[in-house]
Amino acid sequence: MLFNYLDIETETYDNARWYQTPAGAYPSITSILGHTFSQEKIDSLNRWRDSRGHKEADEYTQQRADHGTMVHLLIERFLKGEDVYALVPGKIISDADIAAFKSLKFKLKNITSVWGQEVALFSTKLEIAGRCDLICEYNGVPAIVDFKTSARIKNDADIHDYKLQLCFYAQAHNEMFNTNITEGVVLMATNSIPQEFKIYLPDFESALQIRAKTFWKNTI
């Protein structure tokens, strides 16, 4: 790896994930965002759960999470030069997982230099931590890259929280390693259709700070 990335342990309590960083226990960026959804989004999610039935909704959510995890694994193997389709103990690589990976495969050629994968990062300024999918050069430009899966085509407005997530990773990496990463890339497999979103991350620093302050206000 280009930088000396730390292996940071995590714990879950108060319904949030916390990283035991050298500077103290910091909540994960996903917990920050998950605990500060807008009321509109909360109401929308509740209506969806009610319409589908809570048990079925939970099962569907878990299926989508498992699909995303497997696609992440296949991409990680590909970037490491490992056998992408090697058996995973206790799990099945489904046709949908393979199709999603293949849909993003041609986008992966834009990754010209890998700095780190599944890297734990933290910011003492924001008091947040998290684990980033990929830090690399994308088309020769330093970037934070996040891999997502979706059951429907997304537009730019749909990925606001993803932008905040990548914004945090960039700020934390810049703080820890004196870099100047300003570009984020979301690569999304949507039912085997690839989507690419490029984001200028400094534009979302204020929105990220507001969500972090809201989390701490509600937590303390």
Tab-separated table of C-alpha atoms in Angstrom:
chain	number	residue	atom	x	y	z
A	1	MET	CA	0.000	0.000	0.000
A	2	LEU	CA	1.080	3.550	-0.710
A	3	PHE	CA	0.286	4.704	2.833
A	4	ASN	CA	0.535	3.072	6.256
A	5	TYR	CA	-3.137	2.408	6.850
A	6	LEU	CA	-4.193	1.336	10.342
A	7	ASP	CA	-6.232	-1.709	11.313
A	8	ILE	CA	-8.902	-0.217	13.578
A	9	GLU	CA	-11.256	-2.379	15.633
A	10	THR	CA	-14.977	-1.690	15.781
A	11	GLU	CA	-17.720	-2.243	18.347
A	12	THR	CA	-21.478	-1.863	18.156
A	13	TYR	CA	-23.478	-0.208	20.919
A	14	ASP	CA	-26.329	2.279	21.188
A	15	ASN	CA	-27.440	0.949	17.784
A	16	ALA	CA	-24.343	2.416	16.122
A	17	ARG	CA	-20.907	1.209	15.046
A	18	TRP	CA	-17.931	2.781	16.774
A	19	TYR	CA	-14.271	2.685	15.749
A	20	GLN	CA	-11.656	2.466	18.489
A	21	THR	CA	-9.231	4.951	16.894
A	22	PRO	CA	-5.960	6.154	18.448
A	23	ALA	CA	-7.790	9.422	19.181
A	24	GLY	CA	-10.746	7.746	20.912
A	25	ALA	CA	-14.040	6.069	20.030
A	26	TYR	CA	-15.637	7.618	16.945
A	27	PRO	CA	-18.986	6.693	15.350
A	28	SER	CA	-18.942	5.345	11.811
A	29	ILE	CA	-19.968	7.575	8.942
A	30	THR	CA	-22.714	5.078	8.041
A	31	SER	CA	-24.106	5.353	11.580
A	32	ILE	CA	-23.939	9.151	11.413
A	33	LEU	CA	-25.931	9.194	8.187
A	34	GLY	CA	-28.295	6.423	9.236
A	35	HIS	CA	-29.234	8.228	12.451
A	36	THR	CA	-29.821	11.596	10.767
A	37	PHE	CA	-32.185	10.793	7.919
A	38	SER	CA	-34.672	13.506	7.077
A	39	GLN	CA	-38.204	12.971	8.388
A	40	GLU	CA	-39.359	12.754	4.784
A	41	LYS	CA	-37.036	9.817	4.126
A	42	ILE	CA	-38.014	8.108	7.380
A	43	ASP	CA	-41.700	8.432	6.483
A	44	SER	CA	-41.027	7.083	2.992
A	45	LEU	CA	-39.181	4.043	4.363
A	46	ASN	CA	-41.945	3.371	6.881
A	47	ARG	CA	-44.611	3.535	4.152
A	48	TRP	CA	-42.602	1.066	2.059
A	49	ARG	CA	-42.248	-1.343	5.006
A	50	ASP	CA	-45.947	-1.095	5.799
A	51	SER	CA	-46.972	-1.682	2.187
A	52	ARG	CA	-44.688	-4.669	1.755
A	53	GLY	CA	-45.084	-6.170	5.212
A	54	HIS	CA	-42.311	-5.839	7.804
A	55	LYS	CA	-41.106	-9.431	7.639
A	56	GLU	CA	-40.939	-9.461	3.848
A	57	ALA	CA	-39.330	-6.000	3.834
A	58	ASP	CA	-36.633	-7.174	6.266
A	59	GLU	CA	-35.954	-10.278	4.185
A	60	TYR	CA	-35.693	-8.208	1.006
A	61	THR	CA	-33.374	-5.701	2.683
A	62	GLN	CA	-31.113	-8.535	3.860
A	63	GLN	CA	-31.060	-10.056	0.365
A	64	ARG	CA	-30.003	-6.727	-1.132
A	65	ALA	CA	-27.316	-6.331	1.556
A	66	ASP	CA	-25.959	-9.839	0.878
A	67	HIS	CA	-25.910	-9.088	-2.855
A	68	GLY	CA	-23.968	-5.879	-2.260
A	69	THR	CA	-21.481	-7.651	0.001
A	70	MET	CA	-20.816	-10.351	-2.588
A	71	VAL	CA	-20.359	-7.857	-5.430
A	72	HIS	CA	-17.885	-5.949	-3.241
A	73	LEU	CA	-15.954	-9.173	-2.670
A	74	LEU	CA	-15.783	-9.989	-6.386
A	75	ILE	CA	-14.501	-6.473	-7.162
A	76	GLU	CA	-11.942	-6.666	-4.365
A	77	ARG	CA	-10.664	-9.981	-5.687
A	78	PHE	CA	-10.451	-8.603	-9.225
A	79	LEU	CA	-8.420	-5.575	-8.149
A	80	LYS	CA	-6.056	-7.796	-6.145
A	81	GLY	CA	-5.532	-10.129	-9.099
A	82	GLU	CA	-7.162	-13.051	-7.263
A	83	ASP	CA	-9.528	-15.716	-8.576
A	84	VAL	CA	-12.752	-13.722	-8.789
A	85	TYR	CA	-15.074	-16.733	-8.818
A	86	ALA	CA	-13.373	-18.871	-6.162
A	87	LEU	CA	-15.824	-20.543	-3.804
A	88	VAL	CA	-16.851	-18.601	-0.736
A	89	PRO	CA	-17.305	-20.957	2.261
A	90	GLY	CA	-20.940	-21.157	3.260
A	91	LYS	CA	-22.126	-18.812	0.529
A	92	ILE	CA	-23.248	-19.033	-3.087
A	93	ILE	CA	-22.075	-16.634	-5.776
A	94	SER	CA	-25.336	-16.165	-7.633
A	95	ASP	CA	-25.840	-15.333	-11.292
A	96	ALA	CA	-27.083	-11.905	-10.175
A	97	ASP	CA	-23.851	-11.303	-8.226
A	98	ILE	CA	-21.739	-12.271	-11.231
A	99	ALA	CA	-23.821	-10.172	-13.619
A	100	ALA	CA	-23.509	-7.115	-11.365
A	101	PHE	CA	-19.734	-7.537	-11.129
A	102	LYS	CA	-19.389	-7.972	-14.881
A	103	SER	CA	-21.461	-4.828	-15.486
A	104	LEU	CA	-18.897	-2.782	-13.548
A	105	LYS	CA	-15.837	-4.636	-14.795
A	106	PHE	CA	-15.210	-2.350	-17.756
A	107	LYS	CA	-15.371	0.667	-15.409
A	108	LEU	CA	-12.653	-0.857	-13.256
A	109	LYS	CA	-10.153	-0.339	-16.092
A	110	ASN	CA	-10.293	3.364	-15.201
A	111	ILE	CA	-8.526	2.542	-11.930
A	112	THR	CA	-4.934	3.260	-12.855
A	113	SER	CA	-3.327	2.891	-9.418
A	114	VAL	CA	-4.673	1.301	-6.238
A	115	TRP	CA	-3.647	3.009	-2.990
A	116	GLY	CA	-5.753	0.990	-0.582
A	117	GLN	CA	-8.824	-1.232	-0.341
A	118	GLU	CA	-11.217	-1.590	2.621
A	119	VAL	CA	-9.219	1.050	4.472
A	120	ALA	CA	-10.202	2.328	7.931
A	121	LEU	CA	-10.052	6.124	8.200
A	122	PHE	CA	-10.873	8.645	10.915
A	123	SER	CA	-11.022	12.401	11.367
A	124	THR	CA	-10.268	14.114	14.675
A	125	LYS	CA	-11.804	17.308	13.296
A	126	LEU	CA	-15.143	15.670	12.528
A	127	GLU	CA	-14.888	12.950	15.202
A	128	ILE	CA	-16.037	10.344	12.692
A	129	ALA	CA	-14.498	7.117	11.389
A	130	GLY	CA	-15.306	4.644	8.659
A	131	ARG	CA	-14.063	2.070	6.197
A	132	CYS	CA	-13.578	3.097	2.567
A	133	ASP	CA	-14.064	0.727	-0.370
A	134	LEU	CA	-11.205	2.044	-2.472
A	135	ILE	CA	-8.646	4.833	-2.569
A	136	CYS	CA	-6.961	5.041	-5.943
A	137	GLU	CA	-6.173	7.029	-9.031
A	138	TYR	CA	-9.215	7.016	-11.303
A	139	ASN	CA	-8.268	8.044	-14.827
A	140	GLY	CA	-5.041	9.307	-13.288
A	141	VAL	CA	-6.764	11.493	-10.662
A	142	PRO	CA	-6.626	10.689	-6.906
A	143	ALA	CA	-10.125	9.626	-5.900
A	144	ILE	CA	-12.329	7.936	-3.358
A	145	VAL	CA	-14.336	5.186	-5.069
A	146	ASP	CA	-17.405	3.519	-3.597
A	147	PHE	CA	-19.140	0.465	-5.031
A	148	LYS	CA	-22.923	0.228	-4.741
A	149	THR	CA	-25.717	-2.018	-5.971
A	150	SER	CA	-29.296	-0.993	-6.606
A	151	ALA	CA	-32.560	-2.546	-7.697
A	152	ARG	CA	-33.501	0.553	-9.703
A	153	ILE	CA	-31.806	3.205	-11.792
A	154	LYS	CA	-30.646	6.074	-9.581
A	155	ASN	CA	-30.290	9.730	-10.451
A	156	ASP	CA	-28.003	12.338	-8.948
A	157	ALA	CA	-30.541	13.386	-6.303
A	158	ASP	CA	-30.875	9.791	-5.084
A	159	ILE	CA	-27.241	9.512	-3.993
A	160	HIS	CA	-26.929	12.551	-1.710
A	161	ASP	CA	-25.890	10.494	1.310
A	162	TYR	CA	-23.347	8.595	-0.782
A	163	LYS	CA	-21.781	11.953	-1.623
A	164	LEU	CA	-21.531	12.818	2.073
A	165	GLN	CA	-19.994	9.420	2.766
A	166	LEU	CA	-17.291	9.909	0.141
A	167	CYS	CA	-16.767	13.488	1.291
A	168	PHE	CA	-15.949	12.171	4.760
A	169	TYR	CA	-13.495	9.572	3.440
A	170	ALA	CA	-11.654	12.253	1.460
A	171	GLN	CA	-11.495	14.641	4.422
A	172	ALA	CA	-10.243	11.892	6.728
A	173	HIS	CA	-7.613	10.691	4.249
A	174	ASN	CA	-6.417	14.228	3.592
A	175	GLU	CA	-6.182	14.854	7.327
A	176	MET	CA	-4.355	11.614	8.113
A	177	PHE	CA	-1.950	11.523	5.181
A	178	ASN	CA	-1.663	15.129	3.983
A	179	THR	CA	-3.224	14.330	0.614
A	180	ASN	CA	-5.513	16.521	-1.466
A	181	ILE	CA	-8.259	14.220	-2.697
A	182	THR	CA	-11.242	16.131	-4.055
A	183	GLU	CA	-12.849	13.617	-6.432
A	184	GLY	CA	-15.348	10.940	-5.528
A	185	VAL	CA	-16.683	8.215	-7.801
A	186	VAL	CA	-19.732	6.051	-7.173
A	187	LEU	CA	-19.825	2.946	-9.355
A	188	MET	CA	-23.250	1.351	-9.116
A	189	ALA	CA	-24.499	-1.934	-10.529
A	190	THR	CA	-28.225	-1.540	-11.159
A	191	ASN	CA	-29.678	-4.870	-12.266
A	192	SER	CA	-26.555	-5.393	-14.396
A	193	ILE	CA	-26.666	-1.850	-15.779
A	194	PRO	CA	-23.538	0.145	-14.805
A	195	GLN	CA	-23.875	3.678	-13.474
A	196	GLU	CA	-21.037	6.083	-12.806
A	197	PHE	CA	-21.325	9.272	-10.741
A	198	LYS	CA	-18.397	11.659	-10.381
A	199	ILE	CA	-18.529	14.085	-7.459
A	200	TYR	CA	-16.535	17.161	-6.484
A	201	LEU	CA	-16.352	16.377	-2.776
A	202	PRO	CA	-15.555	19.811	-1.237
A	203	ASP	CA	-19.050	20.912	-2.293
A	204	PHE	CA	-20.509	18.644	0.402
A	205	GLU	CA	-18.333	19.516	3.397
A	206	SER	CA	-20.915	21.868	4.966
A	207	ALA	CA	-23.743	19.344	4.593
A	208	LEU	CA	-21.561	16.662	6.180
A	209	GLN	CA	-20.751	18.903	9.147
A	210	ILE	CA	-24.459	19.584	9.701
A	211	ARG	CA	-25.284	15.867	9.765
A	212	ALA	CA	-22.403	15.193	12.176
A	213	LYS	CA	-23.548	17.972	14.519
A	214	THR	CA	-27.104	16.639	14.391
A	215	PHE	CA	-25.884	13.169	15.351
A	216	TRP	CA	-23.895	14.431	18.333
A	217	LYS	CA	-26.753	16.691	19.436
A	218	ASN	CA	-29.163	13.747	19.455
A	219	THR	CA	-26.654	11.378	21.050
A	220	ILE	CA	-25.452	13.455	23.993
